[in-house]
Coordinates of N, CA and C in Angstrom, one line a residue:
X8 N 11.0 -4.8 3.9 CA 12.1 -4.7 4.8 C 13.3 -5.4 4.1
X9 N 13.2 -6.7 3.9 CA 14.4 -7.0 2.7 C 14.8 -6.2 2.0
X10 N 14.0 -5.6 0.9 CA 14.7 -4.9 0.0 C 15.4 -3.7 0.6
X11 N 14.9 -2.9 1.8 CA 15.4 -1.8 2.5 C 17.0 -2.2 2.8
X12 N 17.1 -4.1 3.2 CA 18.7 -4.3 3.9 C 19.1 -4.6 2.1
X13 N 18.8 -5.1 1.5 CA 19.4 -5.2 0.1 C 19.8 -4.0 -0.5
X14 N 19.4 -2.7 -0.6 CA 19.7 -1.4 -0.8 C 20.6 -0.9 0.1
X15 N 20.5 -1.0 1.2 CA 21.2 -0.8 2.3 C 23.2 -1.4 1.7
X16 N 23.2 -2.6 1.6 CA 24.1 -3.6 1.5 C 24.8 -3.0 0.4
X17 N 24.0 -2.4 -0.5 CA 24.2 -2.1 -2.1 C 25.0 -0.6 -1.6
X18 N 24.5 -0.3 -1.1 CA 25.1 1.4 -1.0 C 26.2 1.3 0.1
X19 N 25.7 0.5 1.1 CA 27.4 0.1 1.7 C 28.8 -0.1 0.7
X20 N 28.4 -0.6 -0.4 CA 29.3 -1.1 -0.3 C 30.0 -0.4 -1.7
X21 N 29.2 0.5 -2.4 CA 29.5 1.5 -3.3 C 29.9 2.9 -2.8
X22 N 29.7 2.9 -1.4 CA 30.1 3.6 -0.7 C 31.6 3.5 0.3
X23 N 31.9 1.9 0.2 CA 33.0 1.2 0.8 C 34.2 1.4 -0.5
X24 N 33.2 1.4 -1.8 CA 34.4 1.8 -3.0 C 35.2 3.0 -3.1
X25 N 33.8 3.9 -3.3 CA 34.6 5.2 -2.9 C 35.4 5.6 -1.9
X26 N 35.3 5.6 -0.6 CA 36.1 5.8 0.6 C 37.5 4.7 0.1
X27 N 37.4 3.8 -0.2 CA 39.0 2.6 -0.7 C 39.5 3.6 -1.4
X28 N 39.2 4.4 -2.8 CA 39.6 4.6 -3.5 C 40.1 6.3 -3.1
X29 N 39.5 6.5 -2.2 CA 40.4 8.2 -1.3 C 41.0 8.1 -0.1
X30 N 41.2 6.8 0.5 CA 41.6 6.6 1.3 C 43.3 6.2 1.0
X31 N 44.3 6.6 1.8 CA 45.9 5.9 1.6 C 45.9 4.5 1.6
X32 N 47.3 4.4 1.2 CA 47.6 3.2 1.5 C 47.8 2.9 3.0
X33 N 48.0 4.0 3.7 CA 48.4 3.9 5.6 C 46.9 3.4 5.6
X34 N 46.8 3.0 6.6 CA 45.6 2.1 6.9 C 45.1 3.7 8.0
X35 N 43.6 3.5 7.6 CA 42.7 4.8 8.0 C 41.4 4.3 9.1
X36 N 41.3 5.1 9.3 CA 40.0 4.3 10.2 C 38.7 5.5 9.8
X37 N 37.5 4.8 9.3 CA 36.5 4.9 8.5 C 35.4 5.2 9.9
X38 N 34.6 5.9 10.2 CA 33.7 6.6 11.1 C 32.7 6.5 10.3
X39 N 31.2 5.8 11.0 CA 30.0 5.5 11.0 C 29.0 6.6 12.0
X40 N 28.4 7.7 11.3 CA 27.8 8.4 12.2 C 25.9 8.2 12.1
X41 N 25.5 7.8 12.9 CA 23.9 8.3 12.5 C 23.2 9.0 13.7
X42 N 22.5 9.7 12.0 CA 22.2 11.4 13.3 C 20.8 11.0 13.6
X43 N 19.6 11.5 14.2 CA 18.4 11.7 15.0 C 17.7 10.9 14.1
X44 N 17.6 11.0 12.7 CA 16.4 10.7 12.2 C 16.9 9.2 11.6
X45 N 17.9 8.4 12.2 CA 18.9 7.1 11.5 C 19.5 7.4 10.1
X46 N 19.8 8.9 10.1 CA 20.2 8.6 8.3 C 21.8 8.0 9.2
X47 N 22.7 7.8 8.0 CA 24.0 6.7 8.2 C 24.8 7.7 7.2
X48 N 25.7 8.3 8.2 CA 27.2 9.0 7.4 C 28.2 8.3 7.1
X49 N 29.0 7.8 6.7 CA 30.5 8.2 6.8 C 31.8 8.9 6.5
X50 N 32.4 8.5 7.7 CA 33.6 9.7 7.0 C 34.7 9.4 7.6
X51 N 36.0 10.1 7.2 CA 37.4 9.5 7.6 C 37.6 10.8 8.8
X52 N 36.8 11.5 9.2 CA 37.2 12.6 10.0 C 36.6 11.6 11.3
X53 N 37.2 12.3 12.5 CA 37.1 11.5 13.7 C 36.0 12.3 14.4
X54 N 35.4 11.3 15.0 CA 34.7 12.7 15.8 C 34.6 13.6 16.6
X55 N 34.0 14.9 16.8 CA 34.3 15.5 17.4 C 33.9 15.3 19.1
X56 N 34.3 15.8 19.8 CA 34.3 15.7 21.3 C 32.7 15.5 21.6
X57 N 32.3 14.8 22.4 CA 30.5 14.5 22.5 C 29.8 14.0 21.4
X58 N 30.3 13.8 20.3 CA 29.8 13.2 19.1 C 29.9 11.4 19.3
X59 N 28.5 11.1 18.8 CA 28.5 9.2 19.0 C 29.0 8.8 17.1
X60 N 30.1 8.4 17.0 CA 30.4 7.5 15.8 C 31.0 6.3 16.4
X61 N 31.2 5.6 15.3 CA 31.4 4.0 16.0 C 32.7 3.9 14.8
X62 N 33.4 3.2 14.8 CA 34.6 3.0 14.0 C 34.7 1.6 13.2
X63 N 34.5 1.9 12.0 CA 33.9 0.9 10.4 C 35.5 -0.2 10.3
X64 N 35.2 -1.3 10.4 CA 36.7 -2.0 10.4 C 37.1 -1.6 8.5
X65 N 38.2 -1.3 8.3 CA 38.0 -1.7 7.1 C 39.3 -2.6 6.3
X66 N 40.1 -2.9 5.0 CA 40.8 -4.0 4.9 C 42.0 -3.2 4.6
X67 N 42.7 -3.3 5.0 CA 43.8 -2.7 5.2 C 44.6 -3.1 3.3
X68 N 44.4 -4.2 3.6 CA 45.3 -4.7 2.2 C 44.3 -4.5 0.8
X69 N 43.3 -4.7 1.1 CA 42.3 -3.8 -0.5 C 42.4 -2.5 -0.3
X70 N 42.1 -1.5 0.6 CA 42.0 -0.2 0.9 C 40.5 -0.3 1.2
X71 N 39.8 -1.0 0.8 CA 38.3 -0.7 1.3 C 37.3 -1.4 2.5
X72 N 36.5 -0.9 2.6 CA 35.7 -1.5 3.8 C 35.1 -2.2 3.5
X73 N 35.0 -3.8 4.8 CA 34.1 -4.8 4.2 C 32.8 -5.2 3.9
X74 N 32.7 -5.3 2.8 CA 31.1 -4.9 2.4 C 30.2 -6.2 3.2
X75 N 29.0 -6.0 3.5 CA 28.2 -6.4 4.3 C 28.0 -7.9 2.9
X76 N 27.5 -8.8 3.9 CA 27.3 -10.4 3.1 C 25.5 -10.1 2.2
X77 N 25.6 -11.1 1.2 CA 24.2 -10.8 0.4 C 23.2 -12.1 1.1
X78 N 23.5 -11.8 2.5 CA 22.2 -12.5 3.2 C 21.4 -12.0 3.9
X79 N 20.3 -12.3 4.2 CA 19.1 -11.7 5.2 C 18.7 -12.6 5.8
X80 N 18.4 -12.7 7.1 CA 18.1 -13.1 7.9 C 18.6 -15.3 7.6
X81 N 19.6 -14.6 7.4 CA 20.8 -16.2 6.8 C 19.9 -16.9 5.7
X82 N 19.2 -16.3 4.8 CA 18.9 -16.7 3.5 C 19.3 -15.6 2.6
X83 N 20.3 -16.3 1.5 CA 20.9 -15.8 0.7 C 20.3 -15.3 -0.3
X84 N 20.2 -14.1 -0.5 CA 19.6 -13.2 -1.6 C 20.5 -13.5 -3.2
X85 N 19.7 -13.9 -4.0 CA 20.2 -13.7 -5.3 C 19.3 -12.6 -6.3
X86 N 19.9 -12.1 -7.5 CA 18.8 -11.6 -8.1 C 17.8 -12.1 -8.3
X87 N 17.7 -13.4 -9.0 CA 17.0 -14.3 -9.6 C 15.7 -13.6 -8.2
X88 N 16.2 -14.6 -7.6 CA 15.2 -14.3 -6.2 C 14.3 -13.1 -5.9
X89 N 15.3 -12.0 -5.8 CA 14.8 -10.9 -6.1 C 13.9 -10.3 -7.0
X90 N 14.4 -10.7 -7.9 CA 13.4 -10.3 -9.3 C 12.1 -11.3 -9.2
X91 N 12.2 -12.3 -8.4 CA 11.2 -13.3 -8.7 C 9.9 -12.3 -7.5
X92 N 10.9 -12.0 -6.5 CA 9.8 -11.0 -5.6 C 9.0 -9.9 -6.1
X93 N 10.0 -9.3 -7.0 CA 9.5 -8.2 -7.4 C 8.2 -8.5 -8.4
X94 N 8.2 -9.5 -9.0 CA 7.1 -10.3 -10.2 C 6.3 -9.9 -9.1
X95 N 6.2 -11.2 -8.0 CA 5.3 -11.7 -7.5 C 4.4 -10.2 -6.6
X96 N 5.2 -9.2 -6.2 CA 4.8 -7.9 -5.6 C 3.9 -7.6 -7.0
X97 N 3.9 -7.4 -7.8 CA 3.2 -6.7 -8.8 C 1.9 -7.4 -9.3
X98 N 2.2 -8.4 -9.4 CA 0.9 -9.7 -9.1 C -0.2 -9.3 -8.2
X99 N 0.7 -9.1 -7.3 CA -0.1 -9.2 -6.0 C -1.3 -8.3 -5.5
X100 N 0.3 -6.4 -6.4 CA -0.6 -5.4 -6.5 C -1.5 -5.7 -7.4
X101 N -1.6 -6.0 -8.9 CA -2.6 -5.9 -9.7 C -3.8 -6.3 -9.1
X102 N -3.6 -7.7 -8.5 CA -5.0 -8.4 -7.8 C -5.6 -7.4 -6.7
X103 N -4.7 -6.9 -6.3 CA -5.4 -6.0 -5.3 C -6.4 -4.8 -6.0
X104 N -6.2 -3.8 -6.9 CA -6.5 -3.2 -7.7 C -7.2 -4.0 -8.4
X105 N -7.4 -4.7 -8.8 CA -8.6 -5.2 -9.3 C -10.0 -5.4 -8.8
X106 N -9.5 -6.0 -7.4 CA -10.7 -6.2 -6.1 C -11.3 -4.4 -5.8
X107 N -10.5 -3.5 -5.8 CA -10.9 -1.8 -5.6 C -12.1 -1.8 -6.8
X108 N -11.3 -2.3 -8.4 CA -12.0 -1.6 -9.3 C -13.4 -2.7 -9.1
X109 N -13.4 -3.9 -8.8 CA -14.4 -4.5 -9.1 C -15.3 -4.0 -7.9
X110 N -15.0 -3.5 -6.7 CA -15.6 -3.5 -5.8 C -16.4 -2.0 -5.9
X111 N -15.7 -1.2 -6.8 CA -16.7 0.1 -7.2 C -17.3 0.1 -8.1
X112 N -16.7 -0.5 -9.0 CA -18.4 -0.8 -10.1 C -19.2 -1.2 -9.9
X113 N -18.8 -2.4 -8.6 CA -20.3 -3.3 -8.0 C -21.0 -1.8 -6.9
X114 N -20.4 -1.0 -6.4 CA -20.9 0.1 -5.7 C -21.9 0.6 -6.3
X115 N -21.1 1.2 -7.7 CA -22.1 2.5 -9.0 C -23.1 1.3 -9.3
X116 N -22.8 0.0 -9.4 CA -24.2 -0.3 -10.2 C -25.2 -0.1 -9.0
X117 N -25.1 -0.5 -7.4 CA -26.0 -0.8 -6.6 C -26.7 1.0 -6.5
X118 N -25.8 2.0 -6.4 CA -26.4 3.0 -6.6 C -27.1 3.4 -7.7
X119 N -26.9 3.2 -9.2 CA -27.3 3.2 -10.0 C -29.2 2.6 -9.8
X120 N -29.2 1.5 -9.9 CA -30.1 0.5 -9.5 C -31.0 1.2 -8.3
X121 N -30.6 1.7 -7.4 CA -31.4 2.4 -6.0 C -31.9 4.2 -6.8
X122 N -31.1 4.4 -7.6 CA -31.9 5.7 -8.2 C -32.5 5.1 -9.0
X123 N -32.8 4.8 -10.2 CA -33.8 3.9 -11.3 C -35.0 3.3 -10.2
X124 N -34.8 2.7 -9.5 CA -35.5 2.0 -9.1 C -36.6 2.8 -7.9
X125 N -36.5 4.1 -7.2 CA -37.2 4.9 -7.3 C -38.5 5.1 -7.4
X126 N -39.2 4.9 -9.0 CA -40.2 5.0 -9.7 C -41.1 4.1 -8.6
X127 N -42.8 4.5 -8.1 CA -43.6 3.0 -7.9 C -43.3 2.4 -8.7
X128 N -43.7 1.2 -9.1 CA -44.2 0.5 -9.8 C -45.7 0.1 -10.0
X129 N -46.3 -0.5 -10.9 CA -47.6 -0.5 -10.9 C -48.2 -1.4 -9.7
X130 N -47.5 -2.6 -9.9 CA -48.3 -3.6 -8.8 C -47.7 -3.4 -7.1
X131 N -46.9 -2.0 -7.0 CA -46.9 -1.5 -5.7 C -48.3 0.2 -5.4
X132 N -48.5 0.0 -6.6 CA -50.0 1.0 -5.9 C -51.0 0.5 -6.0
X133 N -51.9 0.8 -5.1 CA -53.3 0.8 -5.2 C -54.2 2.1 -4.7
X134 N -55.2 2.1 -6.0 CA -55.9 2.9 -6.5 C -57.5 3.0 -5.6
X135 N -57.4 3.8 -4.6 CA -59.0 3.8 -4.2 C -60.0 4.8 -4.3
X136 N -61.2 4.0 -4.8 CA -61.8 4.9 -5.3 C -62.8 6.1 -4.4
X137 N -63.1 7.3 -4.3 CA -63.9 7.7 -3.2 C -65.2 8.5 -4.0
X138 N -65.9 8.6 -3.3 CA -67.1 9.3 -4.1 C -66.8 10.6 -4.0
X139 N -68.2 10.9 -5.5 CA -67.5 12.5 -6.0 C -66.4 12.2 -7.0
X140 N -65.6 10.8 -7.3 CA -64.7 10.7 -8.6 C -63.4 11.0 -8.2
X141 N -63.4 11.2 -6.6 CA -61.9 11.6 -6.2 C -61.4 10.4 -6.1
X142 N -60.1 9.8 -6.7 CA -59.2 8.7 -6.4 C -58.1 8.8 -5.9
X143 N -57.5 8.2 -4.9 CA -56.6 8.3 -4.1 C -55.7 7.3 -4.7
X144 N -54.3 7.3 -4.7 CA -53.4 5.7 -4.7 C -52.6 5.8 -3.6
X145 N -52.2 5.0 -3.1 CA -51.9 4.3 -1.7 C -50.4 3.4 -2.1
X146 N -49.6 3.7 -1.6 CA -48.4 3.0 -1.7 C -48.4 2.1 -1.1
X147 N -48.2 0.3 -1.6 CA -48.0 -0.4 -0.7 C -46.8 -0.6 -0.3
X148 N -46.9 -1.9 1.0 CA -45.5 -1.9 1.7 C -44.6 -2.6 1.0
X149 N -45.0 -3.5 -0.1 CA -43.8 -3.8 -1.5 C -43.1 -2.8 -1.7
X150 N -43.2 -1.9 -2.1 CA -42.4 -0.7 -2.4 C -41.1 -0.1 -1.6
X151 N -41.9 -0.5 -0.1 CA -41.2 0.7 1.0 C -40.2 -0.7 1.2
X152 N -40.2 -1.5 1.5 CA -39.4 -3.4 1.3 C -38.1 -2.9 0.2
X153 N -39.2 -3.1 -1.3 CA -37.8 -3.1 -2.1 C -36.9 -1.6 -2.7
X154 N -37.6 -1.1 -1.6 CA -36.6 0.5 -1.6 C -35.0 0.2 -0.9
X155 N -36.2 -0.5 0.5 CA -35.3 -1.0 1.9 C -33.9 -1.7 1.4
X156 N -34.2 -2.9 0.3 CA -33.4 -3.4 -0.2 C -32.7 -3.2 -1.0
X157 N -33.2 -2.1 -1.5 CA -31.6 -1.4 -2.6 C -30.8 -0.5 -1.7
X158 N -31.3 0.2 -1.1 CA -30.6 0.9 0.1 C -29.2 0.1 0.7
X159 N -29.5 -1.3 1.4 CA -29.1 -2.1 1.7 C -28.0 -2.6 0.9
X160 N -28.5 -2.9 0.1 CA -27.2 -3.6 -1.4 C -26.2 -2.5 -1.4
X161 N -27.0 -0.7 -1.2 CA -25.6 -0.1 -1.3 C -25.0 0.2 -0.5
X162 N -25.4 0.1 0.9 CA -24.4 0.4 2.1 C -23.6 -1.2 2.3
X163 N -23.8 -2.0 1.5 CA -23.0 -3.5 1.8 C -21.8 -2.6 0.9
X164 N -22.2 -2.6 -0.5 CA -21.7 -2.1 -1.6 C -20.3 -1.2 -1.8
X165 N -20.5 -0.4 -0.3 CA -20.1 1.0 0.3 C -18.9 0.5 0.9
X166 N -19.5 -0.8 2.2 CA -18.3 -1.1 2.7 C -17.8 -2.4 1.7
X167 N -17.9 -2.8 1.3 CA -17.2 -3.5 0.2 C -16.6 -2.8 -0.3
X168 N -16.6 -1.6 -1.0 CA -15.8 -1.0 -1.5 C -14.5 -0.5 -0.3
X169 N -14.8 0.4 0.6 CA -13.8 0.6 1.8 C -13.1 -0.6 2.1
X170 N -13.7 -1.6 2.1 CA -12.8 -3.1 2.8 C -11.7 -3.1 1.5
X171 N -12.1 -3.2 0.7 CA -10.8 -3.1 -0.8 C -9.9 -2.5 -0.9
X172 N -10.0 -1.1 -0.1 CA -9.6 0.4 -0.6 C -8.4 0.2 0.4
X173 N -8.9 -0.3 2.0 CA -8.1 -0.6 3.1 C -7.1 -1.5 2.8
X174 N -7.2 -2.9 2.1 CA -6.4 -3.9 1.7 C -5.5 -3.3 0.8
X175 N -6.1 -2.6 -0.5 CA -4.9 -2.5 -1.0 C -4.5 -1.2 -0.4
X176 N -4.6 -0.1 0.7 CA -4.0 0.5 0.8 C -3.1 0.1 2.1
X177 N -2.9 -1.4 2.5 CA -2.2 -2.1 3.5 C -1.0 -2.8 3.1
X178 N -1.8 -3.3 2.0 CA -0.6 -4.4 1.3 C -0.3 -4.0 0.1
X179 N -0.5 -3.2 -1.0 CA -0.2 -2.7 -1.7 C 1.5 -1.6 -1.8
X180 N 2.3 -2.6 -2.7 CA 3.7 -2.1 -2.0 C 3.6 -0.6 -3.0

């Protein structure tokens, strides 16, 4: 939002140059129009009948209008400042993007890990034997446990990842 009135302020007032510089020396009066969606006009034409503009003071003895102050919210904007924001914005983004990337590789491995992992393993079967030479194996419940638990790792995994994706797609300028 700062930066929106800092831009704002900047185009006032390069906009306050031009209008000086086509404006007479007879002192004019400068028209502020904003239409439906807040864009912001001006112009030296008056308005027409039923039309809402508001009338821009401007300085009679420079020719131009007076440019809005370099403060916000009565703390004075300097570049320095500015630029120090802009650092700190990009900081902020990286860290955010890093928590996305770290939070999907920890995703792929947990899925990774849950496909591999798949296979019985030996000391989850057992082998029974029946007469006639027919053998059966029997899955134990170790198996169906640490299936349970990689499943698990990846629906954490899942929303860990979404919780990331949401942050930086909140705070992420």
């Amino acid at each position: 939002m700062k930066f929106k009135s800092i831009f704002l302020a900047a185009s006032l007032t390069l906009i306050a140059l031009q209008v000086g510089n086509s404006l007479s020396v007879n002192a004019q009066t400068l028209y502020k129009y904003v239409d439906a969606d807040g864009k912001v006009t001006y112009s030296d034409k008056a308005p027409k009948p039923g039309e809402k503009a508001e009338a821009v003071k401007t300085d009679v003895q420079a020719n131009v209008v007076a440019a809005p102050k370099n403060t916000i919210n009565g703390v004075k904007q300097t570049i320095t400042g500015i630029n120090a924001r802009g650092k700190q914005l990009e900081v902020d983004r990286a860290a955010l993007q890093k928590n996305v990337d770290d939070a999907r590789a920890a995703m792929e491995k947990a899925k990774k890990a849950l496909d591999d992992g798949q296979e019985v393993l030996l000391e989850e079967k057992q082998i029974v034997a029946k007469e006639g030479g027919k053998n059966t194996m029997i899955i134990k419940e170790s198996y169906y446990a640490r299936i349970a638990g990689l499943e698990a790792a990846v629906k954490a995994a899942e929303a860990n990842y979404e919780r990331a994706e949401q942050q930086y797609r909140r705070k992420a300028p």
